[in-house]
mmCIF file of C-alpha atoms in Angstrom:
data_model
loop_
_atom_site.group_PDB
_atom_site.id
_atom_site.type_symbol
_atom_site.label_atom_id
_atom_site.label_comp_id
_atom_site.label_asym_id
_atom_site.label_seq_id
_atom_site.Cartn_x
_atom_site.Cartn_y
_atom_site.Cartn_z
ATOM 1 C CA UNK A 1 0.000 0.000 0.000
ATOM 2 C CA UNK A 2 1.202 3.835 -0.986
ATOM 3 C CA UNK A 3 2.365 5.943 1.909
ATOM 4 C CA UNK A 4 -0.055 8.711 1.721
ATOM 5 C CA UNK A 5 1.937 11.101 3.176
ATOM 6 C CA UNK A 6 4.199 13.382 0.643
ATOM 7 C CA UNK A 7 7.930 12.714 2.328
ATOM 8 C CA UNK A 8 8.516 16.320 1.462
ATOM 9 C CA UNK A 9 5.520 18.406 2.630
ATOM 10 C CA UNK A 10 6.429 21.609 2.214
ATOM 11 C CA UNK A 11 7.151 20.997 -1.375
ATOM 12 C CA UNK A 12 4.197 18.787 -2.195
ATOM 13 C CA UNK A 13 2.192 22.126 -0.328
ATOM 14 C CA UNK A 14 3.618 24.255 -3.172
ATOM 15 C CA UNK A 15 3.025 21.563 -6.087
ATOM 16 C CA UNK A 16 -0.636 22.076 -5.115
ATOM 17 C CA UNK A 17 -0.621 25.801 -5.436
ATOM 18 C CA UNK A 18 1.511 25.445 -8.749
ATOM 19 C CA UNK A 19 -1.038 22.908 -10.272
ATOM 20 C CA UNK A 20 -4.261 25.395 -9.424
ATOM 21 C CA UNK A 21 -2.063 28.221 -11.072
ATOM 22 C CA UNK A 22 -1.301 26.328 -13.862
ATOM 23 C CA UNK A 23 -5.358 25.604 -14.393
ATOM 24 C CA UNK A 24 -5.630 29.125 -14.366
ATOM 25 C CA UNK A 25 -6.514 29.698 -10.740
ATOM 26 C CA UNK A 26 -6.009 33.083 -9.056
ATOM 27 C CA UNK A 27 -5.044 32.523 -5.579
ATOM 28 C CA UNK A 28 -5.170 35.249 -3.107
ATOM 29 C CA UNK A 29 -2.840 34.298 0.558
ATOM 30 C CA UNK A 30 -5.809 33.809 1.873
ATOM 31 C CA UNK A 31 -7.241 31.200 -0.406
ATOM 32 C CA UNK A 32 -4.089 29.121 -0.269
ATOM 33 C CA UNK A 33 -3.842 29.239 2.899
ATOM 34 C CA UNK A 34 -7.594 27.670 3.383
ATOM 35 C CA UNK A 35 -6.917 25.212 0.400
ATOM 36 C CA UNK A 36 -3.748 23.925 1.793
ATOM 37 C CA UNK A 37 -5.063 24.175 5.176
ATOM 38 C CA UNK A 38 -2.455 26.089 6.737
ATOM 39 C CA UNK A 39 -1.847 29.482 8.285
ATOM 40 C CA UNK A 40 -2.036 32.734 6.314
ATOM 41 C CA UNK A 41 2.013 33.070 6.814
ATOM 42 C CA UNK A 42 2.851 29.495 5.786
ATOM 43 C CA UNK A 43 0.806 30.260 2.618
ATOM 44 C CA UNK A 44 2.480 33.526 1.874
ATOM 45 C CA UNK A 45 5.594 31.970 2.442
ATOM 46 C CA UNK A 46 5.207 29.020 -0.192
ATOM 47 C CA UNK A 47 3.928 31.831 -2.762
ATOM 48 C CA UNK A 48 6.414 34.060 -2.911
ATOM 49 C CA UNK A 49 8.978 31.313 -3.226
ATOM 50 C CA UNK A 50 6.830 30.004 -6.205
ATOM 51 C CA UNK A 51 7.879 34.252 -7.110
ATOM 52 C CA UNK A 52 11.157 34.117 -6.911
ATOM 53 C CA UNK A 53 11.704 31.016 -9.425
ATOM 54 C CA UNK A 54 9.233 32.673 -11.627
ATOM 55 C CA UNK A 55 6.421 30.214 -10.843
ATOM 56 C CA UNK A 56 3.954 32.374 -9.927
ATOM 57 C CA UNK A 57 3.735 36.469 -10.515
ATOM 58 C CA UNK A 58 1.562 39.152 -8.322
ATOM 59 C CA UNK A 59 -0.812 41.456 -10.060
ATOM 60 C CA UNK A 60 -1.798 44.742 -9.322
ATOM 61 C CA UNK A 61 -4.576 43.568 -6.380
ATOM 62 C CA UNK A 62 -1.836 41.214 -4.681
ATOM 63 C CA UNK A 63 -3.697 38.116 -6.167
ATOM 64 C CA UNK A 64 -1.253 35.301 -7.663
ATOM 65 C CA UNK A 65 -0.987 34.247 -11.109
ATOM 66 C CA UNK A 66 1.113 32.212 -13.271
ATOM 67 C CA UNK A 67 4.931 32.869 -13.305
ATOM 68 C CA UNK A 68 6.619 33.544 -16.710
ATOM 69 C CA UNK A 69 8.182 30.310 -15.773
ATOM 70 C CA UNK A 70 5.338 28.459 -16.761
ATOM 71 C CA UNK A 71 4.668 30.161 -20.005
ATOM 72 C CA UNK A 72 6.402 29.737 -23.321
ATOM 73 C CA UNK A 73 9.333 32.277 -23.399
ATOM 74 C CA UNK A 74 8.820 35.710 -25.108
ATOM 75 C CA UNK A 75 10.191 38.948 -25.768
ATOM 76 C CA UNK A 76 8.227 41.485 -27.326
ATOM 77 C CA UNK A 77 5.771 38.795 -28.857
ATOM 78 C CA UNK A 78 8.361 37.045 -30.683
ATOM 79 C CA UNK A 79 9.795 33.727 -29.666
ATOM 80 C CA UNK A 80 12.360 33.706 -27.510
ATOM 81 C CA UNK A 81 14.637 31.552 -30.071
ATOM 82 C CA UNK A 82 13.342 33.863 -32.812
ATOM 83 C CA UNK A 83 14.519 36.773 -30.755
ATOM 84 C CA UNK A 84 18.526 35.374 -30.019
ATOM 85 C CA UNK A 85 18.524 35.033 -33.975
ATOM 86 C CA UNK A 86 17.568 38.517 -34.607
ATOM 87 C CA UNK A 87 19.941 39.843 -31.984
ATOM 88 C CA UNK A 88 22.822 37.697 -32.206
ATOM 89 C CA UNK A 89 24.101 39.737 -35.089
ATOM 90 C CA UNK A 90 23.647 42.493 -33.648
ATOM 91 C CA UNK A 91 25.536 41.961 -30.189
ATOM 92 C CA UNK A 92 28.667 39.860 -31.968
ATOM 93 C CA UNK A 93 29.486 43.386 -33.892
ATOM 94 C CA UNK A 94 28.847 45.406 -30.726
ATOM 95 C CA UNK A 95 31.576 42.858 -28.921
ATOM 96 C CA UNK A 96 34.143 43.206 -31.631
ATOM 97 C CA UNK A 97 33.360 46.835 -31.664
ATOM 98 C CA UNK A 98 34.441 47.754 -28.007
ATOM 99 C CA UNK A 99 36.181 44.466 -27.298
ATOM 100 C CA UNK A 100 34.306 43.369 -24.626
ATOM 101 C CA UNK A 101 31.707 40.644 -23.613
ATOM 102 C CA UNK A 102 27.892 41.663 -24.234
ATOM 103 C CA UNK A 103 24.742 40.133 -22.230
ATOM 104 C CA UNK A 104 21.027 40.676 -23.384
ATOM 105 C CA UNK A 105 18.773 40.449 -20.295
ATOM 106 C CA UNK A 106 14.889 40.753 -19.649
ATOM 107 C CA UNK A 107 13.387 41.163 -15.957
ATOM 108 C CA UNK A 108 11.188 38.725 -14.878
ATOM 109 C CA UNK A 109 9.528 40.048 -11.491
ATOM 110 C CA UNK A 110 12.676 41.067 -9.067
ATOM 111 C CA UNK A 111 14.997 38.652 -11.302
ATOM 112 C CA UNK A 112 16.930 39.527 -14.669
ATOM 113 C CA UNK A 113 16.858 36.253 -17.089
ATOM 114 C CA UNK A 114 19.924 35.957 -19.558
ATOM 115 C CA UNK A 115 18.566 35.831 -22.908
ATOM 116 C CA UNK A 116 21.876 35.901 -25.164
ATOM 117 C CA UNK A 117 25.247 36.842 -24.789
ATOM 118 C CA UNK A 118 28.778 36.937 -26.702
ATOM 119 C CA UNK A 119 32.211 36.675 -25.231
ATOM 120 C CA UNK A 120 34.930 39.535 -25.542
ATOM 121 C CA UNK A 121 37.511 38.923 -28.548
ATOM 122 C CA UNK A 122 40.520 39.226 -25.436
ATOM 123 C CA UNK A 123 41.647 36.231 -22.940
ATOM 124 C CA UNK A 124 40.756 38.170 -20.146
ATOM 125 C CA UNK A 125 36.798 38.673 -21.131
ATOM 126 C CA UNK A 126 34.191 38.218 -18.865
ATOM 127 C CA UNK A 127 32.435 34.588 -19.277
ATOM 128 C CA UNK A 128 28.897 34.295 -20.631
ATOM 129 C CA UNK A 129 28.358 31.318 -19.304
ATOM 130 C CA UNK A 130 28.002 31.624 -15.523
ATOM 131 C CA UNK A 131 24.652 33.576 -15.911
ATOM 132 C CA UNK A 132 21.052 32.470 -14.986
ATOM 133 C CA UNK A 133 18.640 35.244 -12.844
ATOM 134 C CA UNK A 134 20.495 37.703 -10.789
ATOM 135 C CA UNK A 135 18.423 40.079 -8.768
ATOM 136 C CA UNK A 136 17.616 43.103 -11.064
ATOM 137 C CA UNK A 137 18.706 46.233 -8.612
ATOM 138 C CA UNK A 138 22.092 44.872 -8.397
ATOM 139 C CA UNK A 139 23.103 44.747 -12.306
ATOM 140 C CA UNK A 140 23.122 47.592 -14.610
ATOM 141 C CA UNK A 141 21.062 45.772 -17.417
ATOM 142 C CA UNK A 142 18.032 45.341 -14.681
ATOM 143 C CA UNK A 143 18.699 48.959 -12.991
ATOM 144 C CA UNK A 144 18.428 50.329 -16.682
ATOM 145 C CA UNK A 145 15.137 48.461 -17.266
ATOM 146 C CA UNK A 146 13.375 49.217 -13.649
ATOM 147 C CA UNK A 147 14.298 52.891 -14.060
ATOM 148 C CA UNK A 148 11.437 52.629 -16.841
ATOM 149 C CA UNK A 149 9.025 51.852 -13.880
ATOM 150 C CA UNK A 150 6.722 54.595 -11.748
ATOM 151 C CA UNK A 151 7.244 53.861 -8.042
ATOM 152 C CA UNK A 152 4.071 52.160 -7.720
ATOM 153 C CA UNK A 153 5.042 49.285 -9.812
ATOM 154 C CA UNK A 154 8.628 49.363 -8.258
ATOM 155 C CA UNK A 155 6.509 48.682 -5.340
ATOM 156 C CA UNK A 156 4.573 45.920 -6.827
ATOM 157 C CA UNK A 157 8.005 44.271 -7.904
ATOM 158 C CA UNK A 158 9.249 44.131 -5.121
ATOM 159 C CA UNK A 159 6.491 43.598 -2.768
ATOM 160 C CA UNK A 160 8.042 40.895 -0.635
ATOM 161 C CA UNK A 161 11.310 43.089 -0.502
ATOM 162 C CA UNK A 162 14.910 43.262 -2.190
ATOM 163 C CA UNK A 163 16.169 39.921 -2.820
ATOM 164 C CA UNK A 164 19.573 39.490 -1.025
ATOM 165 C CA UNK A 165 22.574 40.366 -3.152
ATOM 166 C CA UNK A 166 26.075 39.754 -3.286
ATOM 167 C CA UNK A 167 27.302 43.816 -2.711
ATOM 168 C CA UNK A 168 24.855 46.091 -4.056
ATOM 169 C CA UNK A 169 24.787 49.284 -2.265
ATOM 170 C CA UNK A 170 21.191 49.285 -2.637
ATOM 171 C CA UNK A 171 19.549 48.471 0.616
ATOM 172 C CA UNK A 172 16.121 49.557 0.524
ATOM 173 C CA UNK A 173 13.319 50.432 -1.643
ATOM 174 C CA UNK A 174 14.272 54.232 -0.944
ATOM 175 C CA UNK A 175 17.324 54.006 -1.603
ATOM 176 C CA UNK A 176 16.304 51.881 -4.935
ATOM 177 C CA UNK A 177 14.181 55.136 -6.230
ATOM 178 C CA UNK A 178 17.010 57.502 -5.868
ATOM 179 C CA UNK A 179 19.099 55.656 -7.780
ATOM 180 C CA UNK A 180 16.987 54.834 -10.277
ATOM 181 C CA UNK A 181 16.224 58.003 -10.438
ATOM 182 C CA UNK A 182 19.876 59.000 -11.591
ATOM 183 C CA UNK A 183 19.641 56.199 -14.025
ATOM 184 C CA UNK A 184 16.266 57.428 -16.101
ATOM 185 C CA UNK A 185 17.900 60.834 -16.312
ATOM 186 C CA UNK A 186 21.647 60.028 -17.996
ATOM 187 C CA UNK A 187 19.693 56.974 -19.567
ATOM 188 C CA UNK A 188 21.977 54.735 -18.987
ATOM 189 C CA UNK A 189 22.904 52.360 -16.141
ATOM 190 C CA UNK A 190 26.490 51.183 -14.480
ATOM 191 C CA UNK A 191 26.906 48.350 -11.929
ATOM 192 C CA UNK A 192 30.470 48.110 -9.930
ATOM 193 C CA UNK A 193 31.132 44.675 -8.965
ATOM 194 C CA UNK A 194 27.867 44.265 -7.499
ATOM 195 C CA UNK A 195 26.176 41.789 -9.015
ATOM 196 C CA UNK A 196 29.922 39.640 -9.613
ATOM 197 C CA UNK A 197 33.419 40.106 -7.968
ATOM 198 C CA UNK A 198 35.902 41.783 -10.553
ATOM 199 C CA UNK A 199 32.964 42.659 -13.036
ATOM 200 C CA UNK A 200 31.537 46.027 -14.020
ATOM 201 C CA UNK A 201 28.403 46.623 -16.073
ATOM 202 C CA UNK A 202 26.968 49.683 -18.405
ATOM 203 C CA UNK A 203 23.610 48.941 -19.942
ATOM 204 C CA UNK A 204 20.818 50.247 -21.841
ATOM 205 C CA UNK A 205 17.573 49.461 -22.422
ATOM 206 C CA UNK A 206 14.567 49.231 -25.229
ATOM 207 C CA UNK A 207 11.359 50.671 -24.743
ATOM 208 C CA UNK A 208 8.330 50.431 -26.563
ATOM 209 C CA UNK A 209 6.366 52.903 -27.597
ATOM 210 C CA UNK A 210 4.181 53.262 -24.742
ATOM 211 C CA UNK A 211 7.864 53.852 -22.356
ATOM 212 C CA UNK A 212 7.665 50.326 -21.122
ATOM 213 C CA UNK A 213 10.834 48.857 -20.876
ATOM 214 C CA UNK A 214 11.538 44.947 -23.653
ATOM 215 C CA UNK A 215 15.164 43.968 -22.932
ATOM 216 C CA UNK A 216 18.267 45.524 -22.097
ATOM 217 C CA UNK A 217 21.984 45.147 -23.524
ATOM 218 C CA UNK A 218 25.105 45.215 -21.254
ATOM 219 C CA UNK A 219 29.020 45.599 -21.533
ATOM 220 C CA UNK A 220 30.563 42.849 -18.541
ATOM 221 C CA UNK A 221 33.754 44.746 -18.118
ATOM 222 C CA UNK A 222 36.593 43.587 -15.667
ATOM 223 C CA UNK A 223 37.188 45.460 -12.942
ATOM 224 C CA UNK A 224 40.760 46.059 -13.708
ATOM 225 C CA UNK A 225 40.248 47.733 -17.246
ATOM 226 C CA UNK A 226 36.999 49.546 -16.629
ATOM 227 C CA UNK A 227 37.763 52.660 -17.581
ATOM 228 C CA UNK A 228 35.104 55.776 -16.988
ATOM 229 C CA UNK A 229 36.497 57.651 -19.332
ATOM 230 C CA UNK A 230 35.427 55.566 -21.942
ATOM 231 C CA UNK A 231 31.726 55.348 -20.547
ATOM 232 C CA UNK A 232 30.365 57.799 -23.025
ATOM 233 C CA UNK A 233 31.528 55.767 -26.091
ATOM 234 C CA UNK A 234 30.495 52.544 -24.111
ATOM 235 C CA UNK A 235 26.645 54.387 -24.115
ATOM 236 C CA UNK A 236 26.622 55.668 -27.654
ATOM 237 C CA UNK A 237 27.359 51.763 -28.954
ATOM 238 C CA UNK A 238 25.004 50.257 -26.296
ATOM 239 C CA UNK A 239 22.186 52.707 -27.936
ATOM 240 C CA UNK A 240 23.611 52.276 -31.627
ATOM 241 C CA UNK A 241 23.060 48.025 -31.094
ATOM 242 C CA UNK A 242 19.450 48.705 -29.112
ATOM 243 C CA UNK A 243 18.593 50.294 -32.194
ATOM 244 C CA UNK A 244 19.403 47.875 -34.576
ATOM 245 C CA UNK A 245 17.724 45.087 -32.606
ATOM 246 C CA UNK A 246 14.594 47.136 -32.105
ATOM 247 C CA UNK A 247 14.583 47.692 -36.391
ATOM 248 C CA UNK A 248 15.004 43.747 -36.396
ATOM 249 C CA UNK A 249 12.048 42.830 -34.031
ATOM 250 C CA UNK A 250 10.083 45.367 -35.854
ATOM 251 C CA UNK A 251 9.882 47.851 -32.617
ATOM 252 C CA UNK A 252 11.345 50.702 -33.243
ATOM 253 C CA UNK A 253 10.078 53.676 -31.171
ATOM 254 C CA UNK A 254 11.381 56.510 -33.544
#
């Protein structure tokens, strides 16, 4: 005879809330908490680790949905296979350019996801692969493409706080807003060994035509070459290759 208890429980508790999710249920704390049969905290607690991993998402009334996670991959409606193809081009010339490595990133909730990215032409280049989600404050590529957000939804984002980071200076939501508030007015975003030891990051990032931020490129710089002298021309090629990709996918916003 089956054991009918789950040997994990806590994970077979979020399996249950990831199954009504994925039938389309929208679960508010309260919900899960009566359809698991456990406190109001415990529930909270499963959901917003279903958030981080991208399982689940929060809407605008605090109600959880489906995470991106759980949905076929897209950027700007396209593919997100279709999309590396388009942009590949694009960010191989911008590495040979400026002779560094280049990331493309998207946010998903608090996280950046690495989409695509190209290794410098010199033996000392920053690695592409030893990327998956880093939280979005600490990078340049996510500050550029949260500085496109009111402070409502910066709210909403980050509604169950700052995920821990390795050495961001960036320790609360406050201090989040200011900064980002320096970043939407030079339009462009830097990151000093914060979200990687020995790495620097400059990054810019597409909107559409509504001001809503699609993806952003960066330049992964080490530490003992970054130069901020050199920022300027890092920013004009940044924009140049944003611009090409946007012609590609067909969203251009001029």
């Amino acid at each position: 005879m089956a054991n009918s208890t789950p040997p994990i429980e806590s994970l077979h508790r979020g399996l249950v809330l990831l199954k009504e999710l994925r039938d389309g249920r929208v679960l508010g704390v309260k919900e899960a908490a009566e359809l698991l049969g456990v406190a109001p905290s415990t529930a909270h607690r499963l959901l917003a680790a279903l958030c981080f991993d991208g399982f689940a998402m929060q809407d605008r009334d605090r109600q959880y949905r489906l995470g991106p996670e759980m949905r076929p991959e897209q950027v700007r409606g396209r593919d997100v296979g279709e999309f590396r193809t388009l942009v590949h081009p694009v960010i191989d010339r911008l590495s040979q350019a400026v002779g560094e490595t280049v990331h493309v990133w998207v946010r998903q909730g608090p996280l950046l996801r690495w989409v695509d990215g190209v290794a410098g032409p010199t033996p000392s280049h920053v690695a592409t692969d030893r990327w998956d989600r880093v939280p979005a404050y600490a990078s340049a590529a996510g500050k550029a493409l949260l500085s496109e957000l009111n402070g409502k939804q910066l709210e909403e984002v980050f509604a169950d706080g700052l995920p821990p980071a390795r050495s961001s200076r960036i320790t609360s939501m406050q201090s989040l807003k200011r900064h980002l508030h320096a970043v939407r007015t030079r339009g462009y975003a830097l990151s000093i060994e914060e979200s990687a030891q020995g790495v620097d990051g400059v990054a810019v990032c597409s909107k559409d035509a509504l001001g809503r931020p699609i993806f952003a490129i960066s330049l992964a710089i080490p530490s003992s070459r970054f130069d901020r002298s050199k920022v300027a021309d890092y920013v004009e090629a940044l924009r140049y290759a944003v611009e090409q990709t946007e012609e590609a996918l067909g969203t251009s916003t001029s």
